[in-house]
PDB file of C-alpha atoms in Angstrom:
ATOM      1  CA  VAL M   1     -53.808  33.761  -2.983  1.00 95.00           C
ATOM      2  CA  GLU M   2     -56.379  31.089  -3.013  1.00 96.00           C
ATOM      3  CA  LEU M   3     -55.655  27.467  -3.843  1.00 97.00           C
ATOM      4  CA  THR M   4     -58.180  24.761  -4.577  1.00 97.00           C
ATOM      5  CA  GLU M   5     -57.069  21.015  -4.567  1.00 97.00           C
ATOM      6  CA  SER M   6     -58.857  18.338  -6.623  1.00 97.00           C
ATOM      7  CA  GLY M   7     -58.197  14.917  -7.812  1.00 97.00           C
ATOM      8  CA  GLY M   8     -58.338  13.074  -4.806  1.00 97.00           C
ATOM      9  CA  GLY M   9     -60.167   9.610  -4.563  1.00 97.00           C
ATOM     10  CA  SER M  10     -59.635   6.048  -4.070  1.00 97.00           C
ATOM     11  CA  ALA M  11     -56.999   3.758  -5.878  1.00 98.00           C
ATOM     12  CA  GLN M  12     -55.624   0.232  -5.434  1.00 98.00           C
ATOM     13  CA  ALA M  13     -52.255  -0.303  -4.199  1.00 98.00           C
ATOM     14  CA  GLY M  14     -49.890   0.055  -7.142  1.00 97.00           C
ATOM     15  CA  GLY M  15     -52.130   2.443  -8.727  1.00 98.00           C
ATOM     16  CA  SER M  16     -51.800   6.083  -9.703  1.00 98.00           C
ATOM     17  CA  LEU M  17     -53.460   9.479  -8.987  1.00 98.00           C
ATOM     18  CA  THR M  18     -52.700  12.609 -10.169  1.00 98.00           C
ATOM     19  CA  LEU M  19     -53.571  15.691  -7.796  1.00 98.00           C
ATOM     20  CA  SER M  20     -54.214  19.312  -8.910  1.00 98.00           C
ATOM     21  CA  CYS M  21     -53.960  22.699  -7.109  1.00 98.00           C
ATOM     22  CA  ALA M  22     -55.298  25.649  -8.866  1.00 97.00           C
ATOM     23  CA  ALA M  23     -54.043  29.130  -7.678  1.00 96.00           C
ATOM     24  CA  THR M  24     -55.817  32.369  -7.909  1.00 94.00           C
ATOM     25  CA  ARG M  25     -53.744  35.394  -6.972  1.00 83.00           C
ATOM     26  CA  SER M  26     -54.039  39.146  -7.001  1.00 78.00           C
ATOM     27  CA  PRO M  27     -51.042  41.000  -8.556  1.00 74.00           C
ATOM     28  CA  SER M  28     -48.150  41.149  -6.214  1.00 76.00           C
ATOM     29  CA  ARG M  29     -44.892  42.743  -6.313  1.00 76.00           C
ATOM     30  CA  TYR M  30     -43.372  39.250  -5.717  1.00 78.00           C
ATOM     31  CA  THR M  31     -42.751  37.434  -9.058  1.00 84.00           C
ATOM     32  CA  ASN M  32     -41.200  33.973  -7.477  1.00 92.00           C
ATOM     33  CA  PHE M  33     -43.115  31.766  -5.462  1.00 95.00           C
ATOM     34  CA  CYS M  34     -42.983  28.033  -3.969  1.00 97.00           C
ATOM     35  CA  VAL M  35     -45.732  25.599  -3.794  1.00 97.00           C
ATOM     36  CA  GLY M  36     -45.537  22.735  -1.725  1.00 98.00           C
ATOM     37  CA  TRP M  37     -47.615  19.540  -1.398  1.00 98.00           C
ATOM     38  CA  PHE M  38     -48.153  18.148   2.103  1.00 98.00           C
ATOM     39  CA  ARG M  39     -50.314  15.349   3.707  1.00 98.00           C
ATOM     40  CA  ARG M  40     -51.929  14.425   6.782  1.00 98.00           C
ATOM     41  CA  ALA M  41     -52.649  10.856   7.654  1.00 96.00           C
ATOM     42  CA  PRO M  42     -55.135   9.536  10.290  1.00 92.00           C
ATOM     43  CA  GLY M  43     -53.463  10.237  13.646  1.00 94.00           C
ATOM     44  CA  LYS M  44     -50.114  11.624  12.218  1.00 96.00           C
ATOM     45  CA  GLU M  45     -48.712  15.002  11.841  1.00 96.00           C
ATOM     46  CA  ARG M  46     -48.634  16.860   8.538  1.00 96.00           C
ATOM     47  CA  GLU M  47     -45.685  16.284   6.584  1.00 97.00           C
ATOM     48  CA  GLY M  48     -44.111  17.677   3.247  1.00 98.00           C
ATOM     49  CA  VAL M  49     -44.276  15.484   0.110  1.00 97.00           C
ATOM     50  CA  ALA M  50     -42.962  17.747  -2.328  1.00 98.00           C
ATOM     51  CA  ALA M  51     -42.429  21.238  -3.536  1.00 98.00           C
ATOM     52  CA  LEU M  52     -41.035  23.395  -6.455  1.00 97.00           C
ATOM     53  CA  ASP M  53     -39.809  26.902  -6.658  1.00 96.00           C
ATOM     54  CA  SER M  54     -41.435  28.751  -9.627  1.00 93.00           C
ATOM     55  CA  ASN M  55     -38.151  28.932 -11.330  1.00 92.00           C
ATOM     56  CA  GLY M  56     -37.771  25.194 -11.652  1.00 89.00           C
ATOM     57  CA  PRO M  57     -36.129  23.516  -8.823  1.00 95.00           C
ATOM     58  CA  VAL M  58     -38.008  20.846  -6.904  1.00 97.00           C
ATOM     59  CA  ASN M  59     -37.694  19.081  -3.681  1.00 97.00           C
ATOM     60  CA  TYR M  60     -39.094  15.629  -2.360  1.00 97.00           C
ATOM     61  CA  ALA M  61     -39.563  14.102   1.084  1.00 97.00           C
ATOM     62  CA  ASP M  62     -36.598  11.249   0.889  1.00 94.00           C
ATOM     63  CA  SER M  63     -39.054   8.490   1.506  1.00 89.00           C
ATOM     64  CA  LEU M  64     -41.105   9.368  -1.550  1.00 88.00           C
ATOM     65  CA  LYS M  65     -38.494  10.134  -4.297  1.00 78.00           C
ATOM     66  CA  GLY M  66     -39.298   8.124  -7.382  1.00 88.00           C
ATOM     67  CA  ARG M  67     -42.935   7.593  -6.964  1.00 96.00           C
ATOM     68  CA  PHE M  68     -44.110  11.128  -6.627  1.00 97.00           C
ATOM     69  CA  THR M  69     -43.731  14.023  -9.096  1.00 97.00           C
ATOM     70  CA  ILE M  70     -44.412  17.673  -8.833  1.00 98.00           C
ATOM     71  CA  SER M  71     -44.944  19.944 -11.781  1.00 97.00           C
ATOM     72  CA  GLN M  72     -46.480  23.095 -12.923  1.00 95.00           C
ATOM     73  CA  ASP M  73     -48.563  24.635 -15.645  1.00 94.00           C
ATOM     74  CA  LYS M  74     -47.604  28.169 -15.455  1.00 87.00           C
ATOM     75  CA  SER M  75     -49.705  29.426 -18.078  1.00 90.00           C
ATOM     76  CA  LYS M  76     -52.748  28.184 -15.875  1.00 93.00           C
ATOM     77  CA  ASN M  77     -51.562  28.419 -12.564  1.00 93.00           C
ATOM     78  CA  ILE M  78     -52.182  24.793 -11.843  1.00 97.00           C
ATOM     79  CA  PHE M  79     -49.715  22.634  -9.871  1.00 97.00           C
ATOM     80  CA  TYR M  80     -49.832  18.827  -9.917  1.00 98.00           C
ATOM     81  CA  LEU M  81     -48.442  15.946  -7.870  1.00 98.00           C
ATOM     82  CA  GLN M  82     -48.354  12.848  -9.823  1.00 98.00           C
ATOM     83  CA  MET M  83     -48.291   9.797  -7.336  1.00 98.00           C
ATOM     84  CA  ASN M  84     -47.360   6.340  -8.987  1.00 98.00           C
ATOM     85  CA  ASN M  85     -47.028   2.735  -7.454  1.00 97.00           C
ATOM     86  CA  LEU M  86     -49.359   3.974  -4.199  1.00 98.00           C
ATOM     87  CA  GLU M  87     -49.281   2.207  -1.038  1.00 97.00           C
ATOM     88  CA  PRO M  88     -52.090   2.063   1.694  1.00 97.00           C
ATOM     89  CA  GLU M  89     -49.478   4.129   3.673  1.00 96.00           C
ATOM     90  CA  ASP M  90     -49.924   6.995   1.302  1.00 97.00           C
ATOM     91  CA  THR M  91     -53.615   7.368   2.504  1.00 98.00           C
ATOM     92  CA  ALA M  92     -53.883  10.832   3.916  1.00 98.00           C
ATOM     93  CA  THR M  93     -55.553  14.250   3.247  1.00 98.00           C
ATOM     94  CA  TYR M  94     -53.172  15.891   0.732  1.00 98.00           C
ATOM     95  CA  TYR M  95     -52.964  19.899   0.949  1.00 98.00           C
ATOM     96  CA  CYS M  96     -51.342  22.345  -1.484  1.00 98.00           C
ATOM     97  CA  ALA M  97     -49.650  25.488  -0.103  1.00 98.00           C
ATOM     98  CA  TRP M  98     -47.903  28.607  -1.368  1.00 97.00           C
ATOM     99  CA  LYS M  99     -45.288  31.113  -0.425  1.00 96.00           C
ATOM    100  CA  TRP M 100     -44.127  34.137  -2.157  1.00 94.00           C
ATOM    101  CA  GLY M 101     -40.465  34.241  -2.728  1.00 92.00           C
ATOM    102  CA  GLY M 102     -38.191  31.421  -4.360  1.00 91.00           C
ATOM    103  CA  TRP M 103     -36.129  29.420  -2.275  1.00 91.00           C
ATOM    104  CA  LYS M 104     -33.771  26.745  -3.291  1.00 92.00           C
ATOM    105  CA  PRO M 105     -34.290  23.958  -2.444  1.00 96.00           C
ATOM    106  CA  PRO M 106     -37.741  24.739  -2.011  1.00 97.00           C
ATOM    107  CA  PRO M 107     -38.904  23.886   1.404  1.00 97.00           C
ATOM    108  CA  LEU M 108     -40.949  21.075   2.735  1.00 98.00           C
ATOM    109  CA  ASP M 109     -41.752  22.510   6.230  1.00 97.00           C
ATOM    110  CA  GLU M 110     -45.082  23.587   6.755  1.00 97.00           C
ATOM    111  CA  THR M 111     -44.029  26.914   8.724  1.00 97.00           C
ATOM    112  CA  SER M 112     -42.831  28.453   5.638  1.00 97.00           C
ATOM    113  CA  TYR M 113     -46.024  28.532   3.778  1.00 97.00           C
ATOM    114  CA  ASN M 114     -48.544  31.094   4.148  1.00 95.00           C
ATOM    115  CA  TYR M 115     -51.502  29.957   1.976  1.00 97.00           C
ATOM    116  CA  TRP M 116     -53.348  26.786   2.318  1.00 98.00           C
ATOM    117  CA  GLY M 117     -55.874  25.022   0.381  1.00 98.00           C
ATOM    118  CA  GLN M 118     -58.877  22.959   1.837  1.00 97.00           C
ATOM    119  CA  GLY M 119     -57.108  19.536   1.070  1.00 97.00           C
ATOM    120  CA  THR M 120     -58.420  16.527  -0.912  1.00 98.00           C
ATOM    121  CA  GLN M 121     -58.705  12.987   0.338  1.00 98.00           C
ATOM    122  CA  VAL M 122     -56.744  10.155  -0.892  1.00 98.00           C
ATOM    123  CA  THR M 123     -57.486   6.490   0.080  1.00 98.00           C
ATOM    124  CA  VAL M 124     -55.282   3.624  -1.005  1.00 98.00           C
ATOM    125  CA  SER M 125     -56.572   0.225  -0.424  1.00 97.00           C
ATOM    126  CA  SER M 126     -54.453  -3.140  -0.379  1.00 94.00           C
TER     127      SER M 126
END
């Protein structure tokens, strides 16, 4: 599985950005999967932001509920992270990740994921 993030950039506090994660994959015996969004802020550990199971369930970090939304376009194998009401504390490199096999709720711990994108930078100014 290859993952490519896009959509990062600069935003003002209170603004919005939508990140995209395009997945390309070889045929697999697995049909279900999870996709997660993670971020690493300067000087901090990488943390889980949001995740979805291919059958629909989603999961969010408690601190981000209500501001971030994860979604998928199954026909295009593209996964989105809509980020609203951005705060300077959201400044980080954002990564998408993939694991085969569904899980409910989809996990937010990075050790559950096997495939990672290169990341896209998000910078929020006050």
